[in-house]
Amino acid sequence: MSKQTIRDLDLSGKKVLVRVDFNVPLTKEGAVSDDRRIKAALPTLNFALEHGASLVLVSHLGRPSGKPEEDAAFRLDRVAERLQELLGRPVTKVNDTVGPEAQAAAAALAPGGVLVLENVRFNPGEKKGDPTFAAALAGLADAYVNDAFGTCHRDEASMVAVPECFPADRRAIGFLVEKELQILDTLLKHPKPPMVALMGGAKVSDKILVIENLLPKVERLLIGGAMTYTFLKAQGHPTGKSRVEADKLDEARHLLELAGDKLVLPQDHLVATSLDPNAETKVVAGTEIPDGWLGLDIGPATAAAYGELIKNAGTVIWNGPMGKFEDEPYRKGTVKVAEAMADSAGVTVVGGGETAEAVEEFGYAEKMSHVSTGGGAFLECLEGKSFNSLKVIPDR
Ligand code: 3PG
Ligand code: MG
């Protein structure tokens, strides 16, 4: 079922509140270190501006504590500056969200104008979905567009209660949300076979629902990352000093049983004596991690085998790094699978904050069919969940 989109709205001369997800990574100095999410919203923002609208942009950044002295690091000034560079037109940033400064700036907007409100999470009403706060925010504009795919799994005011303040014909999704939903829908309902899922990351517990939902749809589910060792332990193998979720062994056994031979575990491992990037390392074959060693990456034979399965797949979906990829000695496995995806003739989709960052950093982002801007939202889509933030946007 397709949702009303920004194409369906009357934009000319209107103030459009666009909920974007500009929750971007920042450097220690507060600079935007990855502007992918800002760039991904540009088609929607430019479309609205080209059709005579002005923009009131709403986003969160991080998880501010609510203590004003700690909030400085979560202000949206640097994000607004980056947006101004990318849009190539002036962007006004105000220091509140619904207060007098925001109201005055919104009232002063002329067609083509762009206003960025302060971090919406500075208001306690945001998390709570407070209707009074939502009405104040909605009062700044004539129409609402959700282009915050990365936040669609949240029920916060700006995602649900705010659109509910607008008449049905003034609520829509933007191009980013439309594209992300289309790709995920195709992936889950009519993937080009055979479909291979590649799941990494530290914890089995984060992926249980995803794995359960994907298993019936995939030919193979390839496992990497530290969750490998929870699976190996669940099978009764020694795991040395590797990271294991000791309280998730039953869940891991349940998944192993459910998956049968669809679930593929690494056949070799890069192990080290400690987490230190300079620790002694070696490759061990098989399913046993020696005493005193911990697994930090998939081994070369596994990387080659996974690479072959990826290259021959019709569809590949990837979430979660294969090892401790932030350290050079432990990133080969993650680089190899990213390379195989880039070379694959199949449909390749990458999601999850860390995985998308890895692909970007290795320079393969352009070679993927799609790199999602969603972390939690992407995973919850793979779990088969539906979102309240989208239920409030009418179907076409
Ligand atoms: C994300 O990065 O996952 C989204 O921006 C949502 O942020 P949150 O996890 O803090 O709600
Ligand atoms: Mg998150």
Short mmCIF file of N, CA and C in Angstrom, two decimals, residues 270-342:
data_model
loop_
_atom_site.label_atom_id
_atom_site.label_comp_id
_atom_site.label_asym_id
_atom_site.label_seq_id
_atom_site.Cartn_x
_atom_site.Cartn_y
_atom_site.Cartn_z
N LEU A 270 39.91 -15.08 13.02
CA LEU A 270 41.11 -14.35 13.41
C LEU A 270 41.01 -14.15 14.92
N VAL A 271 41.93 -14.72 15.66
CA VAL A 271 41.88 -14.60 17.12
C VAL A 271 43.07 -13.78 17.61
N ALA A 272 42.92 -13.19 18.78
CA ALA A 272 43.98 -12.38 19.37
C ALA A 272 44.05 -12.70 20.86
N THR A 273 45.15 -12.25 21.47
CA THR A 273 45.30 -12.53 22.90
C THR A 273 44.56 -11.51 23.77
N SER A 274 44.23 -10.36 23.16
CA SER A 274 43.43 -9.36 23.87
C SER A 274 42.76 -8.47 22.85
N LEU A 275 41.93 -7.53 23.33
CA LEU A 275 41.23 -6.59 22.44
C LEU A 275 42.16 -5.53 21.85
N ASP A 276 43.35 -5.45 22.38
CA ASP A 276 44.31 -4.42 21.95
C ASP A 276 44.63 -4.57 20.46
N PRO A 277 44.62 -3.44 19.71
CA PRO A 277 44.95 -3.52 18.28
C PRO A 277 46.36 -4.05 18.02
N ASN A 278 47.23 -3.99 19.03
CA ASN A 278 48.60 -4.50 18.84
C ASN A 278 48.81 -5.90 19.41
N ALA A 279 47.74 -6.54 19.83
CA ALA A 279 47.86 -7.88 20.43
C ALA A 279 48.36 -8.90 19.40
N GLU A 280 48.93 -9.98 19.91
CA GLU A 280 49.35 -11.08 19.04
C GLU A 280 48.10 -11.71 18.41
N THR A 281 48.18 -12.05 17.11
CA THR A 281 47.01 -12.65 16.45
C THR A 281 47.40 -13.93 15.72
N LYS A 282 46.41 -14.76 15.42
CA LYS A 282 46.61 -15.89 14.51
C LYS A 282 45.26 -16.32 13.96
N VAL A 283 45.30 -17.14 12.91
CA VAL A 283 44.06 -17.66 12.33
C VAL A 283 43.86 -19.08 12.84
N VAL A 284 42.68 -19.39 13.34
CA VAL A 284 42.40 -20.77 13.71
C VAL A 284 41.24 -21.30 12.87
N ALA A 285 41.41 -22.54 12.39
CA ALA A 285 40.36 -23.16 11.58
C ALA A 285 39.42 -23.95 12.50
N GLY A 286 38.20 -24.11 12.06
CA GLY A 286 37.26 -24.96 12.79
C GLY A 286 36.38 -24.18 13.74
N THR A 287 35.88 -24.90 14.75
CA THR A 287 34.85 -24.31 15.62
C THR A 287 35.35 -24.10 17.04
N GLU A 288 36.65 -24.32 17.26
CA GLU A 288 37.16 -24.22 18.64
C GLU A 288 38.12 -23.05 18.79
N ILE A 289 37.80 -22.19 19.73
CA ILE A 289 38.70 -21.06 20.01
C ILE A 289 39.60 -21.49 21.18
N PRO A 290 40.94 -21.44 20.96
CA PRO A 290 41.82 -21.94 22.02
C PRO A 290 41.75 -21.09 23.30
N ASP A 291 42.09 -21.72 24.40
CA ASP A 291 42.17 -21.04 25.69
C ASP A 291 43.06 -19.82 25.60
N GLY A 292 42.66 -18.72 26.21
CA GLY A 292 43.52 -17.54 26.25
C GLY A 292 43.40 -16.66 25.00
N TRP A 293 42.59 -17.05 24.02
CA TRP A 293 42.44 -16.27 22.79
C TRP A 293 40.98 -15.86 22.62
N LEU A 294 40.80 -14.75 21.90
CA LEU A 294 39.42 -14.36 21.61
C LEU A 294 39.26 -14.05 20.13
N GLY A 295 38.09 -14.39 19.60
CA GLY A 295 37.81 -14.15 18.19
C GLY A 295 37.47 -12.70 17.94
N LEU A 296 38.16 -12.06 16.96
CA LEU A 296 37.89 -10.64 16.68
C LEU A 296 37.52 -10.37 15.22
N ASP A 297 37.57 -11.42 14.39
CA ASP A 297 37.16 -11.24 12.99
C ASP A 297 36.94 -12.63 12.39
N ILE A 298 36.17 -12.67 11.27
CA ILE A 298 36.09 -13.93 10.54
C ILE A 298 37.46 -14.18 9.90
N GLY A 299 37.79 -15.44 9.68
CA GLY A 299 39.08 -15.77 9.07
C GLY A 299 39.02 -15.67 7.55
N PRO A 300 40.17 -15.84 6.87
CA PRO A 300 40.22 -15.67 5.40
C PRO A 300 39.39 -16.71 4.64
N ALA A 301 39.34 -17.94 5.13
CA ALA A 301 38.55 -18.96 4.40
C ALA A 301 37.06 -18.61 4.48
N THR A 302 36.64 -18.14 5.64
CA THR A 302 35.24 -17.73 5.79
C THR A 302 34.93 -16.54 4.89
N ALA A 303 35.83 -15.56 4.89
CA ALA A 303 35.61 -14.37 4.07
C ALA A 303 35.48 -14.77 2.60
N ALA A 304 36.33 -15.73 2.15
CA ALA A 304 36.27 -16.17 0.75
C ALA A 304 34.96 -16.91 0.48
N ALA A 305 34.56 -17.78 1.40
CA ALA A 305 33.32 -18.56 1.21
C ALA A 305 32.11 -17.63 1.22
N TYR A 306 32.06 -16.71 2.15
CA TYR A 306 30.95 -15.75 2.20
C TYR A 306 30.93 -14.91 0.91
N GLY A 307 32.12 -14.51 0.48
CA GLY A 307 32.23 -13.70 -0.74
C GLY A 307 31.62 -14.40 -1.93
N GLU A 308 31.88 -15.72 -2.07
CA GLU A 308 31.31 -16.49 -3.20
C GLU A 308 29.79 -16.51 -3.13
N LEU A 309 29.26 -16.78 -1.93
CA LEU A 309 27.80 -16.83 -1.77
C LEU A 309 27.17 -15.47 -2.08
N ILE A 310 27.86 -14.42 -1.67
CA ILE A 310 27.35 -13.05 -1.91
C ILE A 310 27.36 -12.74 -3.39
N LYS A 311 28.47 -13.08 -4.06
CA LYS A 311 28.58 -12.75 -5.48
C LYS A 311 27.54 -13.48 -6.32
N ASN A 312 27.16 -14.68 -5.88
CA ASN A 312 26.21 -15.46 -6.68
C ASN A 312 24.75 -15.27 -6.24
N ALA A 313 24.52 -14.37 -5.31
CA ALA A 313 23.15 -14.17 -4.81
C ALA A 313 22.37 -13.22 -5.71
N GLY A 314 21.05 -13.38 -5.71
CA GLY A 314 20.19 -12.43 -6.41
C GLY A 314 19.96 -11.19 -5.55
N THR A 315 19.94 -11.41 -4.24
CA THR A 315 19.73 -10.33 -3.28
C THR A 315 20.61 -10.58 -2.06
N VAL A 316 21.26 -9.52 -1.60
CA VAL A 316 22.05 -9.64 -0.37
C VAL A 316 21.64 -8.52 0.57
N ILE A 317 21.40 -8.90 1.80
CA ILE A 317 21.04 -7.90 2.80
C ILE A 317 22.04 -8.02 3.95
N TRP A 318 22.61 -6.89 4.31
CA TRP A 318 23.70 -6.94 5.30
C TRP A 318 23.48 -5.97 6.44
N ASN A 319 23.58 -6.51 7.64
CA ASN A 319 23.59 -5.68 8.85
C ASN A 319 24.59 -6.24 9.85
N GLY A 320 25.51 -5.41 10.27
CA GLY A 320 26.43 -5.80 11.34
C GLY A 320 27.80 -6.18 10.83
N PRO A 321 28.86 -5.55 11.37
CA PRO A 321 30.23 -5.86 10.93
C PRO A 321 30.66 -7.30 11.28
N MET A 322 31.65 -7.79 10.53
CA MET A 322 32.13 -9.17 10.71
C MET A 322 33.13 -9.30 11.85
N GLY A 323 33.63 -8.16 12.32
CA GLY A 323 34.62 -8.20 13.40
C GLY A 323 34.77 -6.83 13.99
N LYS A 324 35.84 -6.68 14.79
CA LYS A 324 36.08 -5.39 15.46
C LYS A 324 36.73 -4.46 14.44
N PHE A 325 35.90 -4.03 13.46
CA PHE A 325 36.44 -3.39 12.26
C PHE A 325 37.03 -2.01 12.50
N GLU A 326 36.74 -1.41 13.66
CA GLU A 326 37.29 -0.07 13.90
C GLU A 326 38.81 -0.14 14.07
N ASP A 327 39.35 -1.31 14.38
CA ASP A 327 40.80 -1.47 14.45
C ASP A 327 41.30 -2.18 13.20
N GLU A 328 42.31 -1.57 12.59
CA GLU A 328 42.85 -2.06 11.31
C GLU A 328 43.10 -3.58 11.28
N PRO A 329 43.76 -4.15 12.29
CA PRO A 329 44.07 -5.58 12.20
C PRO A 329 42.83 -6.50 12.17
N TYR A 330 41.68 -5.95 12.57
CA TYR A 330 40.49 -6.81 12.70
C TYR A 330 39.40 -6.45 11.69
N ARG A 331 39.79 -5.77 10.61
CA ARG A 331 38.74 -5.31 9.69
C ARG A 331 38.69 -6.07 8.38
N LYS A 332 39.66 -6.99 8.15
CA LYS A 332 39.73 -7.64 6.83
C LYS A 332 38.43 -8.33 6.44
N GLY A 333 37.82 -9.03 7.39
CA GLY A 333 36.59 -9.76 7.09
C GLY A 333 35.48 -8.83 6.63
N THR A 334 35.34 -7.72 7.34
CA THR A 334 34.29 -6.75 7.00
C THR A 334 34.57 -6.12 5.64
N VAL A 335 35.85 -5.81 5.38
CA VAL A 335 36.22 -5.24 4.07
C VAL A 335 35.92 -6.25 2.95
N LYS A 336 36.28 -7.52 3.19
CA LYS A 336 36.09 -8.55 2.15
C LYS A 336 34.62 -8.74 1.79
N VAL A 337 33.75 -8.78 2.79
CA VAL A 337 32.33 -8.98 2.45
C VAL A 337 31.77 -7.72 1.78
N ALA A 338 32.24 -6.55 2.20
CA ALA A 338 31.79 -5.30 1.55
C ALA A 338 32.21 -5.30 0.08
N GLU A 339 33.45 -5.77 -0.16
CA GLU A 339 33.99 -5.85 -1.52
C GLU A 339 33.16 -6.82 -2.36
N ALA A 340 32.83 -7.97 -1.77
CA ALA A 340 32.02 -8.96 -2.50
C ALA A 340 30.65 -8.39 -2.83
N MET A 341 30.08 -7.64 -1.91
CA MET A 341 28.78 -7.02 -2.19
C MET A 341 28.90 -6.00 -3.31
N ALA A 342 29.98 -5.23 -3.27
CA ALA A 342 30.18 -4.23 -4.32
C ALA A 342 30.31 -4.90 -5.68
#
